XYZ file of C-alpha atoms in Angstrom:
315
model
C 42.552 72.607 68.363
C 41.198 71.684 71.466
C 38.149 71.427 69.546
C 40.166 68.602 67.526
C 40.941 66.576 71.182
C 39.353 63.510 71.526
C 37.345 63.470 74.669
C 35.496 61.161 76.961
C 35.158 57.733 75.701
C 37.112 58.420 72.456
C 39.859 59.477 74.320
C 40.325 56.676 76.723
C 40.137 54.201 74.133
C 42.949 55.118 72.111
C 44.805 55.612 75.103
C 44.005 52.325 76.297
C 45.506 50.638 72.903
C 47.940 53.791 72.328
C 50.162 50.032 72.265
C 48.935 48.822 69.220
C 48.201 52.019 67.099
C 51.773 52.763 67.301
C 52.818 48.617 66.692
C 50.596 48.774 63.951
C 51.596 52.828 62.620
C 55.340 50.774 62.787
C 54.696 48.512 60.153
C 53.406 50.748 57.908
C 56.110 52.860 58.166
C 58.677 49.364 57.172
C 55.677 48.339 55.051
C 56.530 51.940 53.600
C 60.238 51.343 53.357
C 60.353 47.524 52.162
C 58.174 48.569 48.863
C 60.027 51.266 48.071
C 63.231 50.470 48.483
C 62.589 47.837 45.944
C 60.698 49.690 43.828
C 63.382 52.235 43.530
C 65.745 49.476 43.158
C 64.362 47.484 40.261
C 64.443 50.396 38.094
C 68.438 51.198 38.258
C 68.395 47.908 35.696
C 66.914 50.222 32.139
C 63.711 47.692 30.825
C 64.499 46.210 27.351
C 62.803 46.769 24.128
C 61.077 43.974 22.096
C 60.608 43.593 18.017
C 57.197 44.733 18.975
C 57.874 47.777 20.454
C 56.565 47.128 24.270
C 59.009 47.113 27.711
C 59.747 44.903 29.446
C 61.942 44.242 32.452
C 65.722 43.626 31.803
C 66.036 39.293 32.566
C 68.890 40.606 34.636
C 67.191 42.952 36.901
C 67.122 41.214 40.063
C 64.927 44.084 42.376
C 62.234 43.420 39.676
C 62.187 40.076 40.620
C 62.391 41.253 44.502
C 59.609 43.596 43.914
C 57.177 41.140 41.902
C 57.786 38.550 45.270
C 57.467 41.242 47.705
C 54.176 42.444 46.037
C 52.527 39.153 46.163
C 53.164 38.468 49.303
C 51.110 41.977 50.651
C 48.462 41.268 48.484
C 47.916 37.786 50.724
C 48.735 40.316 53.537
C 46.229 43.172 52.897
C 43.482 40.132 52.368
C 44.322 38.914 55.182
C 43.777 42.663 57.153
C 40.367 42.405 57.695
C 40.580 39.624 59.542
C 42.716 40.728 61.990
C 41.151 43.993 62.880
C 38.057 42.224 63.008
C 39.629 39.560 65.670
C 41.528 42.542 67.355
C 37.903 44.923 67.949
C 36.329 41.483 69.142
C 38.213 40.152 72.008
C 41.064 42.901 73.450
C 37.952 45.745 72.283
C 34.733 44.073 73.034
C 35.547 40.816 75.141
C 38.324 41.008 76.609
C 36.000 44.260 78.588
C 33.481 41.634 79.081
C 35.337 38.928 80.736
C 37.283 41.151 83.012
C 34.390 43.417 83.991
C 36.699 46.603 83.291
C 33.604 48.095 80.941
C 31.712 48.738 84.357
C 34.196 50.802 84.673
C 33.166 52.718 82.158
C 29.680 52.903 82.710
C 30.130 54.506 86.214
C 31.597 57.430 84.182
C 28.211 58.254 83.602
C 28.456 56.953 80.066
C 25.920 55.710 78.480
C 26.475 51.693 77.462
C 25.511 53.213 73.737
C 27.843 55.698 73.725
C 30.328 53.472 75.679
C 30.080 50.783 72.151
C 30.422 53.803 69.912
C 33.097 55.143 71.001
C 34.909 51.988 70.693
C 33.636 51.110 67.495
C 34.523 54.619 65.697
C 37.678 54.784 67.248
C 38.514 51.070 66.165
C 36.950 51.774 62.567
C 38.375 55.035 62.027
C 42.015 53.599 63.103
C 41.073 50.572 61.025
C 40.395 52.547 57.831
C 43.377 54.849 57.977
C 45.398 52.387 57.932
C 44.267 50.337 55.168
C 44.447 53.606 53.061
C 47.412 53.983 53.636
C 48.875 50.043 53.141
C 46.452 50.118 49.950
C 49.295 53.344 48.920
C 52.209 51.811 49.941
C 50.890 48.797 47.609
C 50.345 50.719 44.947
C 53.729 52.086 44.581
C 55.178 48.672 43.779
C 51.940 47.640 42.251
C 52.826 50.151 39.910
C 55.555 48.535 38.396
C 54.903 44.728 38.051
C 50.785 44.823 37.585
C 49.991 42.868 34.784
C 53.236 40.160 35.607
C 51.949 36.268 36.232
C 48.854 36.735 39.496
C 49.292 39.901 39.722
C 46.772 41.367 37.493
C 43.554 43.714 37.815
C 41.061 40.676 38.707
C 43.879 38.483 40.503
C 43.558 37.907 44.383
C 45.492 40.820 45.876
C 45.048 43.100 43.653
C 41.810 43.246 42.997
C 41.177 44.049 47.013
C 43.881 46.307 47.025
C 43.305 48.613 44.277
C 39.856 49.019 44.810
C 37.354 50.397 47.614
C 36.357 46.632 48.666
C 39.140 45.765 51.051
C 37.912 49.094 53.090
C 34.221 47.193 52.849
C 35.803 44.458 54.242
C 37.575 46.062 56.972
C 33.772 47.640 58.504
C 32.178 44.678 57.625
C 35.074 43.228 59.750
C 34.927 45.307 62.927
C 30.958 45.418 62.599
C 31.202 41.743 62.939
C 33.843 41.641 66.106
C 31.799 44.595 67.874
C 28.447 41.862 67.374
C 30.446 38.585 68.151
C 33.376 40.097 70.618
C 29.273 41.049 73.320
C 28.056 37.270 72.368
C 30.854 35.047 73.411
C 32.617 37.529 75.752
C 35.649 35.502 75.703
C 38.760 36.898 74.299
C 40.414 33.821 72.438
C 37.048 32.488 71.262
C 35.788 35.528 70.459
C 38.748 35.819 68.056
C 38.623 33.169 66.877
C 34.868 33.026 65.214
C 35.395 36.864 64.082
C 38.191 35.008 62.114
C 36.329 32.519 61.350
C 33.404 34.453 60.288
C 35.228 36.855 58.375
C 37.360 34.204 57.104
C 33.848 32.541 54.920
C 32.980 35.638 54.001
C 36.342 36.041 51.339
C 36.008 32.774 50.669
C 32.538 33.131 49.872
C 32.343 36.507 48.101
C 35.797 36.123 46.526
C 33.906 32.965 44.587
C 30.842 34.811 43.635
C 32.888 38.157 43.206
C 32.640 36.912 38.791
C 29.476 36.001 38.515
C 27.961 39.342 39.579
C 28.388 40.464 36.375
C 27.547 38.194 32.292
C 30.812 37.658 31.445
C 31.819 38.881 27.629
C 32.325 35.715 24.790
C 34.820 35.635 21.526
C 34.467 33.391 19.198
C 36.772 32.110 16.347
C 37.619 30.057 14.199
C 39.809 26.421 15.403
C 43.594 26.173 13.547
C 46.198 24.624 14.798
C 48.157 27.623 13.576
C 45.869 30.289 14.916
C 46.526 27.978 18.210
C 43.663 28.980 21.535
C 42.078 32.289 22.008
C 42.977 34.534 24.591
C 40.666 37.492 25.946
C 41.357 41.069 23.954
C 42.970 43.893 25.602
C 44.129 43.230 29.699
C 40.631 40.358 30.033
C 40.149 38.230 32.575
C 39.399 35.164 31.438
C 37.093 32.751 32.814
C 36.037 29.321 30.741
C 37.423 28.566 27.177
C 36.785 25.922 25.038
C 35.490 24.194 21.695
C 31.986 25.027 19.469
C 31.215 22.659 17.922
C 28.996 23.163 14.905
C 25.532 22.542 16.118
C 26.741 25.730 18.946
C 27.407 22.748 21.796
C 30.287 23.581 24.029
C 33.381 21.119 24.281
C 35.801 21.015 27.134
C 39.816 22.452 25.426
C 41.264 19.734 26.076
C 39.236 16.760 24.843
C 41.048 17.004 21.364
C 44.267 15.755 23.085
C 44.084 12.543 23.074
C 46.591 11.312 20.720
C 46.054 12.439 17.532
C 45.971 15.537 15.553
C 43.647 18.377 16.208
C 42.609 18.157 12.799
C 41.474 14.209 12.558
C 39.666 15.428 16.405
C 38.412 18.101 15.334
C 36.325 16.618 12.360
C 35.360 13.472 14.341
C 33.352 15.510 16.919
C 32.105 18.269 14.341
C 34.388 21.222 16.271
C 33.326 24.371 13.774
C 34.910 26.642 16.250
C 36.369 27.939 19.490
C 35.352 30.445 22.134
C 36.389 32.124 25.640
C 34.561 33.753 28.501
C 35.995 36.490 29.958
C 35.792 39.727 31.706
C 36.933 43.242 30.344
C 39.520 45.273 32.086
C 35.759 47.565 32.451
C 34.242 45.264 34.447
C 35.962 45.939 37.447
C 34.891 49.398 39.378
C 31.165 47.703 38.533
C 32.411 44.387 40.620
C 33.820 46.416 43.335
C 31.101 48.283 43.849
C 29.364 45.689 44.262
C 30.683 43.478 46.388
C 31.295 46.151 48.579
C 27.461 47.379 48.510
C 27.198 43.734 50.338
C 29.880 43.755 52.913
C 28.241 47.347 53.839
C 24.363 45.513 54.084
C 26.361 42.804 56.467
C 28.544 45.779 58.629
C 25.296 47.542 59.107
C 23.117 44.239 60.073
C 25.653 43.092 62.437
C 25.897 46.544 64.140
C 22.488 47.224 64.566
C 22.820 43.524 66.144
C 25.176 44.357 68.054
C 23.869 47.896 69.521
C 20.204 46.107 70.331
C 22.590 43.050 72.308
C 23.776 45.959 74.247
C 20.484 47.441 74.972
C 19.429 44.239 75.610
C 22.165 42.601 78.241
C 22.781 46.549 79.899
C 19.357 48.947 79.644
């Protein structure tokens, strides 16, 4: 067992932030108790079967509604997890060491600056990944019950991050960015704020662009008042929908909501059909891998820059 024990700078880092690790562990246990309890509660009232043979939760199942609400909040919390991890690394783990000057104590123990920083990065990264994996497992317990409901489909924010591998890549990127920012700013609060801002921007940009990585698939069909609008087949993620003129031009689907009957509007605008652009569920993993690759490249560049800055300031 002694070979598995942490030594040197790794032991010091864990010892220094043991309260933070215990707090994180307590939050994981609490989340498991809440989601697990709601999952059990939601199953106490049997589902009801529709005429088409599908099963849906009973209307009086309060446990299901509470679980669904909890899963929405859980998804938001997991999205914000990289911001918390990055802010902690940038502030208390790195910037505070330089701000208070305590980093000098570690360097006087025959520890090279790169080894000192490497111990902090690996310890923080390993702990953040372990906590994230466990929280993703807890999320799966609840999501298996409510998946496919409103705002909890595979392509929605929250489930998309929590049920794939991209959240792990976000956490690694946050640790790397926090390491760099903490060294550049060297002020605890400012470093935390800057890291949160950078990672928030990364989350926003990639979240806006992720469904542009792969080409959408298009389904077309005739227009009819009885048939209604087209729907993506299977569990597809709708990206756009509208009307098609007979010469192939696309028109917004609300363009015929002008008070006239649909048939009159279709004839006046030469409408010959309708379309829907969507991502099939098979695009989930390719999109995850592309986004994760971008984040891992960002993490690698940030870590490379962080160690270069360290060598320049502490040769």
